PDB file of C-alpha atoms and ligand atoms in Angstrom:
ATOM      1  CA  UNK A   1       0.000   0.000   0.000  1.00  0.00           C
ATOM      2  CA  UNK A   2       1.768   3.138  -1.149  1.00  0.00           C
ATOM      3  CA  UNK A   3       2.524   5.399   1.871  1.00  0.00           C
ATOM      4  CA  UNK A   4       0.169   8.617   2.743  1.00  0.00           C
ATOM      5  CA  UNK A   5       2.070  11.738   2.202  1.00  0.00           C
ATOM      6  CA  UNK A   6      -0.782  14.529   2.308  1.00  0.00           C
ATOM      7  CA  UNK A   7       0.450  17.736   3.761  1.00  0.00           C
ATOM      8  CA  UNK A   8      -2.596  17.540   6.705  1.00  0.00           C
ATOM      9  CA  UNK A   9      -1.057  13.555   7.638  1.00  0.00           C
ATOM     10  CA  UNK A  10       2.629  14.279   7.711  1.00  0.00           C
ATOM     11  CA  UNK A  11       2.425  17.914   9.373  1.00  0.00           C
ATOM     12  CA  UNK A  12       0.345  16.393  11.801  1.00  0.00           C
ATOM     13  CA  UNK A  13       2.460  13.379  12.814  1.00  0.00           C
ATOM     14  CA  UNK A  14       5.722  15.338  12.786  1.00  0.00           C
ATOM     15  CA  UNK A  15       3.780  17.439  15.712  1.00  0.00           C
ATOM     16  CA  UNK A  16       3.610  14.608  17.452  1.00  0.00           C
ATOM     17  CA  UNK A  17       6.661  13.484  17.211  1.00  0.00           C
ATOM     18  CA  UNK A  18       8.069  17.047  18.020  1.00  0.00           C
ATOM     19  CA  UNK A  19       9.210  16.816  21.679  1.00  0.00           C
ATOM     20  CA  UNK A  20      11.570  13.568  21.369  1.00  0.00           C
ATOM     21  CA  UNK A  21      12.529  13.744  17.778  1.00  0.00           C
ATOM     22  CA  UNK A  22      15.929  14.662  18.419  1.00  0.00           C
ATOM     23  CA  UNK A  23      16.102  12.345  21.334  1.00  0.00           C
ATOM     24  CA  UNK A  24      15.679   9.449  18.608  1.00  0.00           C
ATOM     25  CA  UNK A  25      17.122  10.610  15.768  1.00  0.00           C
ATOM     26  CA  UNK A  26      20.153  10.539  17.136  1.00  0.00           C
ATOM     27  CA  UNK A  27      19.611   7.530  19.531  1.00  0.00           C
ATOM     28  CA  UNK A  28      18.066   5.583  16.360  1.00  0.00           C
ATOM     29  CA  UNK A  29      21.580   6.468  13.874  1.00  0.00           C
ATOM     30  CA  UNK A  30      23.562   5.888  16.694  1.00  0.00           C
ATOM     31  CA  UNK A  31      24.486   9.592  16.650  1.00  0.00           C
ATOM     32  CA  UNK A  32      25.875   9.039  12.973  1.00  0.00           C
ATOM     33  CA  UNK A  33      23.200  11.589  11.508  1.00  0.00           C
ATOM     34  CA  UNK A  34      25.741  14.653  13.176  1.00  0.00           C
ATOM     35  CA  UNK A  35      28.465  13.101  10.885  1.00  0.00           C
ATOM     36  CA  UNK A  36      26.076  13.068   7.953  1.00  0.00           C
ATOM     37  CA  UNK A  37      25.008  16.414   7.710  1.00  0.00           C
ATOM     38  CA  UNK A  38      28.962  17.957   8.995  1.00  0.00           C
ATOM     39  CA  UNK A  39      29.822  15.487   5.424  1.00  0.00           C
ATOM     40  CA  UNK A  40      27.111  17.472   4.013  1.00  0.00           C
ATOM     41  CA  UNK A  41      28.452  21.170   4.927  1.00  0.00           C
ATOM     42  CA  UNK A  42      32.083  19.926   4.351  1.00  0.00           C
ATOM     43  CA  UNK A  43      31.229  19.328   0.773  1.00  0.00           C
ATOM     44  CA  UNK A  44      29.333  22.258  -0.066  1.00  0.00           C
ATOM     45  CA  UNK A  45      30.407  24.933   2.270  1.00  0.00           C
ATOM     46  CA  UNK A  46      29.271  28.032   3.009  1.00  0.00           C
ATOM     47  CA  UNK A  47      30.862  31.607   1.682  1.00  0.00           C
ATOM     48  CA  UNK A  48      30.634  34.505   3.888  1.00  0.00           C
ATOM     49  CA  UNK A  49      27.508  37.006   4.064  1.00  0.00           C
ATOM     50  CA  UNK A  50      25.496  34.729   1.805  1.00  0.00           C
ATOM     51  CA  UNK A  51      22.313  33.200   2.829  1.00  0.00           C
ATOM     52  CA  UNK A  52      21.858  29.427   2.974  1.00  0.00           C
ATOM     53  CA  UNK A  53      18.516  27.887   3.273  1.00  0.00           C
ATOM     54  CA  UNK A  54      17.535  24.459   4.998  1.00  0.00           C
ATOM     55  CA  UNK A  55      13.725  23.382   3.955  1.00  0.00           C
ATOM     56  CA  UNK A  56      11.911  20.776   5.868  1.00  0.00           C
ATOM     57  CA  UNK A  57      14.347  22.260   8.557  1.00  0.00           C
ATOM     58  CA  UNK A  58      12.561  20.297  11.786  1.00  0.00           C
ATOM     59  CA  UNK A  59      14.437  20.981  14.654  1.00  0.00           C
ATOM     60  CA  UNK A  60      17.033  22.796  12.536  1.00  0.00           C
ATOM     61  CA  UNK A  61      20.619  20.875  12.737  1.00  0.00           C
ATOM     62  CA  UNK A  62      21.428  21.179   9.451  1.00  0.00           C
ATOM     63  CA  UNK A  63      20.830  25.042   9.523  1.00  0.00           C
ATOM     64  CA  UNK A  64      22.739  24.653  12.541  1.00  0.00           C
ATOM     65  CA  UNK A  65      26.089  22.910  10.981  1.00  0.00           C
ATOM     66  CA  UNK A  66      25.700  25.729   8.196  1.00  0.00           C
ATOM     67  CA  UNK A  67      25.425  28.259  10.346  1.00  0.00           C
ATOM     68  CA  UNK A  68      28.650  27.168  12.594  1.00  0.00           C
ATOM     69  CA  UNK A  69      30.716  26.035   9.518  1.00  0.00           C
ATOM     70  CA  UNK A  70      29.888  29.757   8.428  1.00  0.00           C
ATOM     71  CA  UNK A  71      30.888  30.930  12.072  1.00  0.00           C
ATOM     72  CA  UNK A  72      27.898  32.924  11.872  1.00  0.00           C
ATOM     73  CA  UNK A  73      28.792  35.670   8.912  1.00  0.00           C
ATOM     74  CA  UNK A  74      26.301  33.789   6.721  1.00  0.00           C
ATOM     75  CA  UNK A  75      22.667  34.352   7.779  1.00  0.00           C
ATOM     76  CA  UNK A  76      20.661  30.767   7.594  1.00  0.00           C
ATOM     77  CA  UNK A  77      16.819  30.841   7.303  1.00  0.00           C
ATOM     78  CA  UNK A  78      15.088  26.885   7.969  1.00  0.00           C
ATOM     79  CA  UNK A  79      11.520  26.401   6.297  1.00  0.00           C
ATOM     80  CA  UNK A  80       9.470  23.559   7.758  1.00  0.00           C
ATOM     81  CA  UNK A  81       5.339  23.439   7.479  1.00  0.00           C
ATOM     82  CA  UNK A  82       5.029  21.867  11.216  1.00  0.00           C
ATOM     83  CA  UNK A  83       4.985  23.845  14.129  1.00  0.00           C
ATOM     84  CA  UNK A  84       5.985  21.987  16.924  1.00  0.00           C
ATOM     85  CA  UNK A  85       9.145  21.198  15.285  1.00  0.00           C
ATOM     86  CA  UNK A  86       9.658  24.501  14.234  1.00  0.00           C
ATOM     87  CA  UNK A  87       9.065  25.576  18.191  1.00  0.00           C
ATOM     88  CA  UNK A  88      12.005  22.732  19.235  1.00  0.00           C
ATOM     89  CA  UNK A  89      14.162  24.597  16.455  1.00  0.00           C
ATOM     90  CA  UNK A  90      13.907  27.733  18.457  1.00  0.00           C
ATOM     91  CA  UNK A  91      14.478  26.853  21.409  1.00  0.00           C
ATOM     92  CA  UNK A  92      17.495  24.973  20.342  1.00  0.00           C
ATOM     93  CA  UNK A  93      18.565  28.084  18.279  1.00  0.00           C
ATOM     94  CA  UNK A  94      18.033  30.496  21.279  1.00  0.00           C
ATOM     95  CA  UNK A  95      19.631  28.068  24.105  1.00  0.00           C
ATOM     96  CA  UNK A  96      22.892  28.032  21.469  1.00  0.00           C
ATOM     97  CA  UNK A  97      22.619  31.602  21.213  1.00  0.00           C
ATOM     98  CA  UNK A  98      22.488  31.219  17.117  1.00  0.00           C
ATOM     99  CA  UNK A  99      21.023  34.566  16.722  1.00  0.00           C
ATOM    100  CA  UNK A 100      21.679  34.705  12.691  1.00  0.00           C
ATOM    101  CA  UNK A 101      19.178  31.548  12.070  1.00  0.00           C
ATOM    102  CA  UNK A 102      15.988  32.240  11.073  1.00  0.00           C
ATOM    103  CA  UNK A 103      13.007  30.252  11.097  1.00  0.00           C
ATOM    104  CA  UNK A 104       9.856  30.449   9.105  1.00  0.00           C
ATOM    105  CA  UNK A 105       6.321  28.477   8.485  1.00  0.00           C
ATOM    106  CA  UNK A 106       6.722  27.478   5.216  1.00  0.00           C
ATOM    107  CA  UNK A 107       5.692  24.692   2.851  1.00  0.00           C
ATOM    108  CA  UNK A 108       8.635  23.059   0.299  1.00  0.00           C
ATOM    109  CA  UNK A 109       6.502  23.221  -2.422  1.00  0.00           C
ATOM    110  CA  UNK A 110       5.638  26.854  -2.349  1.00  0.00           C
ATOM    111  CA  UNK A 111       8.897  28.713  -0.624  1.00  0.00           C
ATOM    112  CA  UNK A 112       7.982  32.227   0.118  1.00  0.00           C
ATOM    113  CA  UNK A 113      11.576  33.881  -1.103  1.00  0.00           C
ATOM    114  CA  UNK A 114      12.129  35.396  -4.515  1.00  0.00           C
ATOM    115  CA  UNK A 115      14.033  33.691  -7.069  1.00  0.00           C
ATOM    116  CA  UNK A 116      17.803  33.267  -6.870  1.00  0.00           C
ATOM    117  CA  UNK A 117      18.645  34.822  -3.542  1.00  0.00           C
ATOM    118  CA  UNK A 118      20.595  31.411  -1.565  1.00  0.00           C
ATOM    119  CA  UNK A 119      23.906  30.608  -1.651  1.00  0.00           C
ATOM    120  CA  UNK A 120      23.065  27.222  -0.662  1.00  0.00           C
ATOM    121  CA  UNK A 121      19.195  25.694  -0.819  1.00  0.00           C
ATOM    122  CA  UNK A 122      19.379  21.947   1.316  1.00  0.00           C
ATOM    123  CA  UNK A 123      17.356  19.666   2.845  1.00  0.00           C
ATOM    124  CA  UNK A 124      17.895  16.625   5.312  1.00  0.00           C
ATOM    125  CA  UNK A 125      15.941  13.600   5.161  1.00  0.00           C
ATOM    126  CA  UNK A 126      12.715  15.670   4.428  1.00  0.00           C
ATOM    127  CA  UNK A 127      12.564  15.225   0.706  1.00  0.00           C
ATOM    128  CA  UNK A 128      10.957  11.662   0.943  1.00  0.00           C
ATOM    129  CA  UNK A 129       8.208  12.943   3.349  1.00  0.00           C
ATOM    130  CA  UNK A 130       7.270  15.430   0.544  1.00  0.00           C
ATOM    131  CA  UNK A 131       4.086  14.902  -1.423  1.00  0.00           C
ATOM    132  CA  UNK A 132       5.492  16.019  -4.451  1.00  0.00           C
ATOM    133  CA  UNK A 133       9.254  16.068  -3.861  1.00  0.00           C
ATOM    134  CA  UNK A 134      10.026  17.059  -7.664  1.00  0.00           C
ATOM    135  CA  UNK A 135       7.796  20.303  -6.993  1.00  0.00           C
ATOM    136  CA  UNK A 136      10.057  21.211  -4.225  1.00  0.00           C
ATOM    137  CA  UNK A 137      13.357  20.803  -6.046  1.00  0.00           C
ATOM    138  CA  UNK A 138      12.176  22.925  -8.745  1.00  0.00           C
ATOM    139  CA  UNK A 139      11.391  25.201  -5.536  1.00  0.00           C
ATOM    140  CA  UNK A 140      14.921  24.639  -4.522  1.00  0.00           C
ATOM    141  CA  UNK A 141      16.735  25.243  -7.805  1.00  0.00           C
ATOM    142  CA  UNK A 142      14.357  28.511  -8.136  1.00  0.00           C
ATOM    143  CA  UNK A 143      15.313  30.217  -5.303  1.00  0.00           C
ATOM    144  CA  UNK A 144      19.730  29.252  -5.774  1.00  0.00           C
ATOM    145  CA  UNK A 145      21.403  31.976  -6.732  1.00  0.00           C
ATOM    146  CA  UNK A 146      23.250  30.695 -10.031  1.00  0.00           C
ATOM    147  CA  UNK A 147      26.314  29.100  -9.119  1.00  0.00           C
ATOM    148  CA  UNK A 148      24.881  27.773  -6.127  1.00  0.00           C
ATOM    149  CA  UNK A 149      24.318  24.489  -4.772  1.00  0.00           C
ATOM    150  CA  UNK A 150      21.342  21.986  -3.655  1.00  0.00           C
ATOM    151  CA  UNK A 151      22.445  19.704  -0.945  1.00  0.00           C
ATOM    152  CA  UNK A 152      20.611  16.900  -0.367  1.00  0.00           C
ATOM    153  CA  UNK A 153      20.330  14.241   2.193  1.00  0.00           C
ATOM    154  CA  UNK A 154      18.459  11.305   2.444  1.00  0.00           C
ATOM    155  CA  UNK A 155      18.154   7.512   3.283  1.00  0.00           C
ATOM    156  CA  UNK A 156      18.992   5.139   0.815  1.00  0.00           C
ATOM    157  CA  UNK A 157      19.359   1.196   0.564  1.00  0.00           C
ATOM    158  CA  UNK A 158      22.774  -0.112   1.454  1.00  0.00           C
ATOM    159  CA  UNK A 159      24.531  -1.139  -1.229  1.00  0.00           C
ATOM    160  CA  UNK A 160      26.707  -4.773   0.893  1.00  0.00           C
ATOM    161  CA  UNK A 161      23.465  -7.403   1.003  1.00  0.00           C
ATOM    162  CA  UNK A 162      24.725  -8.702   4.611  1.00  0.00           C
ATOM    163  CA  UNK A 163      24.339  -4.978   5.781  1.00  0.00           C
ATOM    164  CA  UNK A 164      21.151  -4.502   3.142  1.00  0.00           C
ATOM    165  CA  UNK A 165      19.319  -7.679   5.328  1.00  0.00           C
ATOM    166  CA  UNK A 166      20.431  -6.286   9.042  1.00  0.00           C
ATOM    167  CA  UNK A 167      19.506  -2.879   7.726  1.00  0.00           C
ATOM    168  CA  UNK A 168      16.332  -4.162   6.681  1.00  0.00           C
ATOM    169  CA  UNK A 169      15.290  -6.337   9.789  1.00  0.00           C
ATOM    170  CA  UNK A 170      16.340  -3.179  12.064  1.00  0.00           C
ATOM    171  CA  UNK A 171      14.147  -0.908  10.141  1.00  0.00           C
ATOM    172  CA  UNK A 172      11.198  -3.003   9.790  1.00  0.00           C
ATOM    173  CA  UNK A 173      11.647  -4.850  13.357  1.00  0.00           C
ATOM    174  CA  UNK A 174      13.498  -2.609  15.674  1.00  0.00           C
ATOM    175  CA  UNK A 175      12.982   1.121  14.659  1.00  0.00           C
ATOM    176  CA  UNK A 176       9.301   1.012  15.026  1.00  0.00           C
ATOM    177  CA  UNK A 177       9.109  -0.587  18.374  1.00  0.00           C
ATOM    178  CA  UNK A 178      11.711   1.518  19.778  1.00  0.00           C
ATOM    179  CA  UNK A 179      10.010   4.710  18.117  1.00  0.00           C
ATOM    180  CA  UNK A 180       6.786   3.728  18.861  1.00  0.00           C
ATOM    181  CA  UNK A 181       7.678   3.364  22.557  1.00  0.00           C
ATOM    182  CA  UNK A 182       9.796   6.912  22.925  1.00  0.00           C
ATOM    183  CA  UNK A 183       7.118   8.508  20.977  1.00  0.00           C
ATOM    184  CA  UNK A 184       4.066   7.371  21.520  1.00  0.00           C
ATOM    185  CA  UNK A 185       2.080   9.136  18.405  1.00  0.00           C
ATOM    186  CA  UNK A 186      -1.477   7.284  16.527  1.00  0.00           C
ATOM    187  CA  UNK A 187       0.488   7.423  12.990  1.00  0.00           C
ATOM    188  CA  UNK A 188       3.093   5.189  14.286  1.00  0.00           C
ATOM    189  CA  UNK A 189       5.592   7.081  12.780  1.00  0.00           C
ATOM    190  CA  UNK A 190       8.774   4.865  13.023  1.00  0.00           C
ATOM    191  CA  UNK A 191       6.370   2.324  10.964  1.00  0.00           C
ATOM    192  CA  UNK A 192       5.905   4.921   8.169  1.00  0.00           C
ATOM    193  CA  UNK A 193       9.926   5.959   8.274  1.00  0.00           C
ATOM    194  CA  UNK A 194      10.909   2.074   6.866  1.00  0.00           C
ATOM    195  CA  UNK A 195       7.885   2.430   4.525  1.00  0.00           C
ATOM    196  CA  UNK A 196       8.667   5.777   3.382  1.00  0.00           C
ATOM    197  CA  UNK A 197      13.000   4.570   2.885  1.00  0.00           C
ATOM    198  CA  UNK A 198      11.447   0.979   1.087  1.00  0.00           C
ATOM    199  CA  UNK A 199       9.559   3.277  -1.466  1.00  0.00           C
ATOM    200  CA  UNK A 200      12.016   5.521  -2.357  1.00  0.00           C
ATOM    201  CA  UNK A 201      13.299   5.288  -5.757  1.00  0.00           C
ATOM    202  CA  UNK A 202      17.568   4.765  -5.845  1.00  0.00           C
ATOM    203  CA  UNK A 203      20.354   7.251  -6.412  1.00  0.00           C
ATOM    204  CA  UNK A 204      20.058   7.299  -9.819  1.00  0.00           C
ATOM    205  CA  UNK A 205      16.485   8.251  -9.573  1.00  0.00           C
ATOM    206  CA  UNK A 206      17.475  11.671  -7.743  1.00  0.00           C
ATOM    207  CA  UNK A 207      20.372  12.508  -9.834  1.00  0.00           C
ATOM    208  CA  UNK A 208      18.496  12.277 -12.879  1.00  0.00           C
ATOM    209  CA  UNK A 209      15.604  14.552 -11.687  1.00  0.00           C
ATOM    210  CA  UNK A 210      18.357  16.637 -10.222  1.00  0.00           C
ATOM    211  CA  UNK A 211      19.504  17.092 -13.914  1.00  0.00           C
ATOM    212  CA  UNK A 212      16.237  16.843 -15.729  1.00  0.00           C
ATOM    213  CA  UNK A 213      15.735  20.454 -13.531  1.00  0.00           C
ATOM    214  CA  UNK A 214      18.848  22.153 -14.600  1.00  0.00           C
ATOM    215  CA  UNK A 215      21.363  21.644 -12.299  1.00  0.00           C
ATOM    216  CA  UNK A 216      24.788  20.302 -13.328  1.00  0.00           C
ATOM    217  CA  UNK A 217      27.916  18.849 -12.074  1.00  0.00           C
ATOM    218  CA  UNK A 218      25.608  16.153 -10.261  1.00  0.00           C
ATOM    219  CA  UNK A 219      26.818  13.523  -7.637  1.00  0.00           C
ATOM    220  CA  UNK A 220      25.790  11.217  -5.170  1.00  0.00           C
ATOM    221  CA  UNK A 221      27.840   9.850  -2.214  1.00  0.00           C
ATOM    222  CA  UNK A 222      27.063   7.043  -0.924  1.00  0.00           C
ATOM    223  CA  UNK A 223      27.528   7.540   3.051  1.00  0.00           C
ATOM    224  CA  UNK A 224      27.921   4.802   5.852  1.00  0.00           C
ATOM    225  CA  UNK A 225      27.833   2.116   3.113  1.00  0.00           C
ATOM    226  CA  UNK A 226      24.832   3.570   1.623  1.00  0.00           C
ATOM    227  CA  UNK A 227      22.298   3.910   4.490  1.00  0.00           C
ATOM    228  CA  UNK A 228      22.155   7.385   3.628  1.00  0.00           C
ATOM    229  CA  UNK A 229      23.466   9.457   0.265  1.00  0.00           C
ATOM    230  CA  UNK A 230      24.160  13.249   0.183  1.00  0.00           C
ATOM    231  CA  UNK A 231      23.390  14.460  -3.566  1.00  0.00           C
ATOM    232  CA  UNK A 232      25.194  17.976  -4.739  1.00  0.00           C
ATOM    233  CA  UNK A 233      24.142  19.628  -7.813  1.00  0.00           C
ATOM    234  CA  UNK A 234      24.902  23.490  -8.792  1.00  0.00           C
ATOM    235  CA  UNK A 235      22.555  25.691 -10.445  1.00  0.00           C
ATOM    236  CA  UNK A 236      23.710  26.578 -14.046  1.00  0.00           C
ATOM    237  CA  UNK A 237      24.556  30.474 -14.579  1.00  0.00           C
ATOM    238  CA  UNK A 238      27.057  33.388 -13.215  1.00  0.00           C
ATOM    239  CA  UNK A 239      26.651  34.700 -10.157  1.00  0.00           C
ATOM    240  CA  UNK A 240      26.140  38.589 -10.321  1.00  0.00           C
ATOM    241  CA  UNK A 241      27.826  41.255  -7.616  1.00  0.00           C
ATOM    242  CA  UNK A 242      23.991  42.752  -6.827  1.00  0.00           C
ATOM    243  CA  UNK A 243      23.239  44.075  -4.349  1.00  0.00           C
ATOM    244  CA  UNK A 244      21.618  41.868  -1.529  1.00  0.00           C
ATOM    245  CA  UNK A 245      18.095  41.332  -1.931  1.00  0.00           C
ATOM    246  CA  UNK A 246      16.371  41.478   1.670  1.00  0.00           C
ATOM    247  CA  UNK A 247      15.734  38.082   3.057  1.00  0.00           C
ATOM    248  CA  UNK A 248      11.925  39.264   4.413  1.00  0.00           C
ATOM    249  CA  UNK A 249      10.025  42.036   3.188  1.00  0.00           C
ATOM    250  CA  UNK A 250       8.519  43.882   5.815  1.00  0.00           C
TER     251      UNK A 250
HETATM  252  C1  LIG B   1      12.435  13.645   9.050  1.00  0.00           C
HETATM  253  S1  LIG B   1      12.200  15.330   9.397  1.00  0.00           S
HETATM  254  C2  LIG B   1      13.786  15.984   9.011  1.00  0.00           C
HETATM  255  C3  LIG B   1      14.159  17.168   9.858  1.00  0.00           C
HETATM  256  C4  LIG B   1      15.585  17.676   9.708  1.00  0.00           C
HETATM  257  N1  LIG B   1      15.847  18.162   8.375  1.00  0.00           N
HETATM  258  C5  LIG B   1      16.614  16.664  10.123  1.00  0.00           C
HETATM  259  O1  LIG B   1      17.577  16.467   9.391  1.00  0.00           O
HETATM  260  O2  LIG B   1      16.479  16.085  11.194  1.00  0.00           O
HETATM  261  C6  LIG B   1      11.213  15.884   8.048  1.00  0.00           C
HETATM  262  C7  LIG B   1      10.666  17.293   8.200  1.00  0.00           C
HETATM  263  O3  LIG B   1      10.082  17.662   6.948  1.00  0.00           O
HETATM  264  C8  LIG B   1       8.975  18.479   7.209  1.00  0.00           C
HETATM  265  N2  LIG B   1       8.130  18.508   6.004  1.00  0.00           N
HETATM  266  C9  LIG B   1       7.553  17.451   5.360  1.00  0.00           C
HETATM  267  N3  LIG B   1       6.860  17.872   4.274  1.00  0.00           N
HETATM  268  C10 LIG B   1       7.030  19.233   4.230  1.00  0.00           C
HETATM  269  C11 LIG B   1       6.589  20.239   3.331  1.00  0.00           C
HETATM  270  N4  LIG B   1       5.811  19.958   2.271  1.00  0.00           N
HETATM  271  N5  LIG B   1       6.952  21.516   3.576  1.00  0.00           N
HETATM  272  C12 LIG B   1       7.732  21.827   4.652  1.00  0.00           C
HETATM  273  N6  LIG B   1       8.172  20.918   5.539  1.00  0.00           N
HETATM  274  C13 LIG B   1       7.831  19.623   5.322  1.00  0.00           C
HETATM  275  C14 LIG B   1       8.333  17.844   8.447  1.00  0.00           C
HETATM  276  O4  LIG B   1       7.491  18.746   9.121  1.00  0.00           O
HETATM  277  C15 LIG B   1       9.573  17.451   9.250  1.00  0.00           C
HETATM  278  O5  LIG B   1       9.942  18.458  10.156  1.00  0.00           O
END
């Protein structure tokens, strides 16, 4: 049965999920999701005095590792269309006193920013959640400045069958009990995550959609023997020396 992905279902079991999200991210990766996204900024890092946007930002950690790798000269705005986890995001931006991230209500699939103003447009593990993730990577690739990059993150199938059947088992077996347990939540949301990784199409599948919406110099890296890939693509064009356009009107 193909996996629900309405806006309404997934906003509304992310909110319930909210408070011990980061709890069990990191508990279920075994903390290796902080390496993933630092991979991530390493590979497409930030310029000074530029602004870098992280959509589907939840509680914010890769705006986070942009905005430290930037040491906080380039301002960082996260997007996400749930509250609660946009409400964890600032307290977690306010307790690590990360003044120059901004966060706003906003859906992928209809960014409120004008077109090529980022430096850097990214997302982490939020694509497959999206109802229509090509939408939002036309969103992404129309609000990159040219010459600027789409980073993205996201499970994938490891690539070793030994580690392909473990992964599998601990996905389908493991995750959702221990999810279910931490979180308690009526969507069971740590049975949707394996559903959500088993129906997402493989790396070639990205890169080619990647292309197919202008960007070039595509790649995927397969991280952690696969269980996760970071995809880079730059938007075609010259940057031009204009002036900054205002991140919010208003
Ligand atoms: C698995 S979490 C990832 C959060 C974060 N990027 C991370 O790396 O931990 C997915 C996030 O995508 C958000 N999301 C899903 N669909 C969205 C959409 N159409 N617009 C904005 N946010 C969306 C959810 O609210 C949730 O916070």
């Amino acid at each position: 049965m193909p996996v629900d992905k309405s806006g309404e279902r997934v906003r509304e079991m992310f909110g319930q999920i909210a408070p011990r999200y980061d709890f069990l991210n990191h508990l279920l990766s075994l903390g290796v999701d902080h390496w993933w996204r630092r991979t991530a900024v390493r590979r497409a890092p930030p310029a000074p005095d530029r602004p870098i946007l992280d959509i589907c930002t939840g509680t914010a950690d890769l705006a986070l590792a942009y905005w430290r790798a930037g040491r906080g000269t380039a301002p960082v705005v996260g997007a996400d269309f749930c509250r609660p986890m946009l409400q964890r995001a600032k307290e977690k931006c306010r307790r690590l006193r990360a003044h120059g991230v901004r966060l706003v209500e906003a859906d992928a699939m209809a960014l409120p920013f004008p077109a090529d103003l980022f430096q850097i447009v990214c997302v982490a593990f939020g694509l497959r959640n999206i109802q229509d993730p090509q939408r939002a990577l036309e969103e992404m690739v129309r609000v990159c400045r040219p010459g600027g990059w789409v980073v993205i993150l996201e499970f994938s199938m490891p690539r070793p069958s030994l580690l392909r059947t473990i992964y599998s088992w601990y996905f389908r077996w493991v995750l959702p009990r221990i999810g279910q347990a931490a979180a308690p939540n009526r969507f069971e949301a740590y049975h949707y995550l394996p559903a959500s990784v088993g129906e997402f199409p493989p790396q070639q599948y990205w890169t080619q959609r990647m292309e197919a919406v202008g960007l070039t110099g595509v790649s995927a890296q397969p991280l952690s023997f696969g269980i996760a890939s970071l995809y880079l693509g730059q938007k075609s064009g010259q940057d031009s020396e204009r002036s900054e356009t205002p991140l919010f009107s208003g």
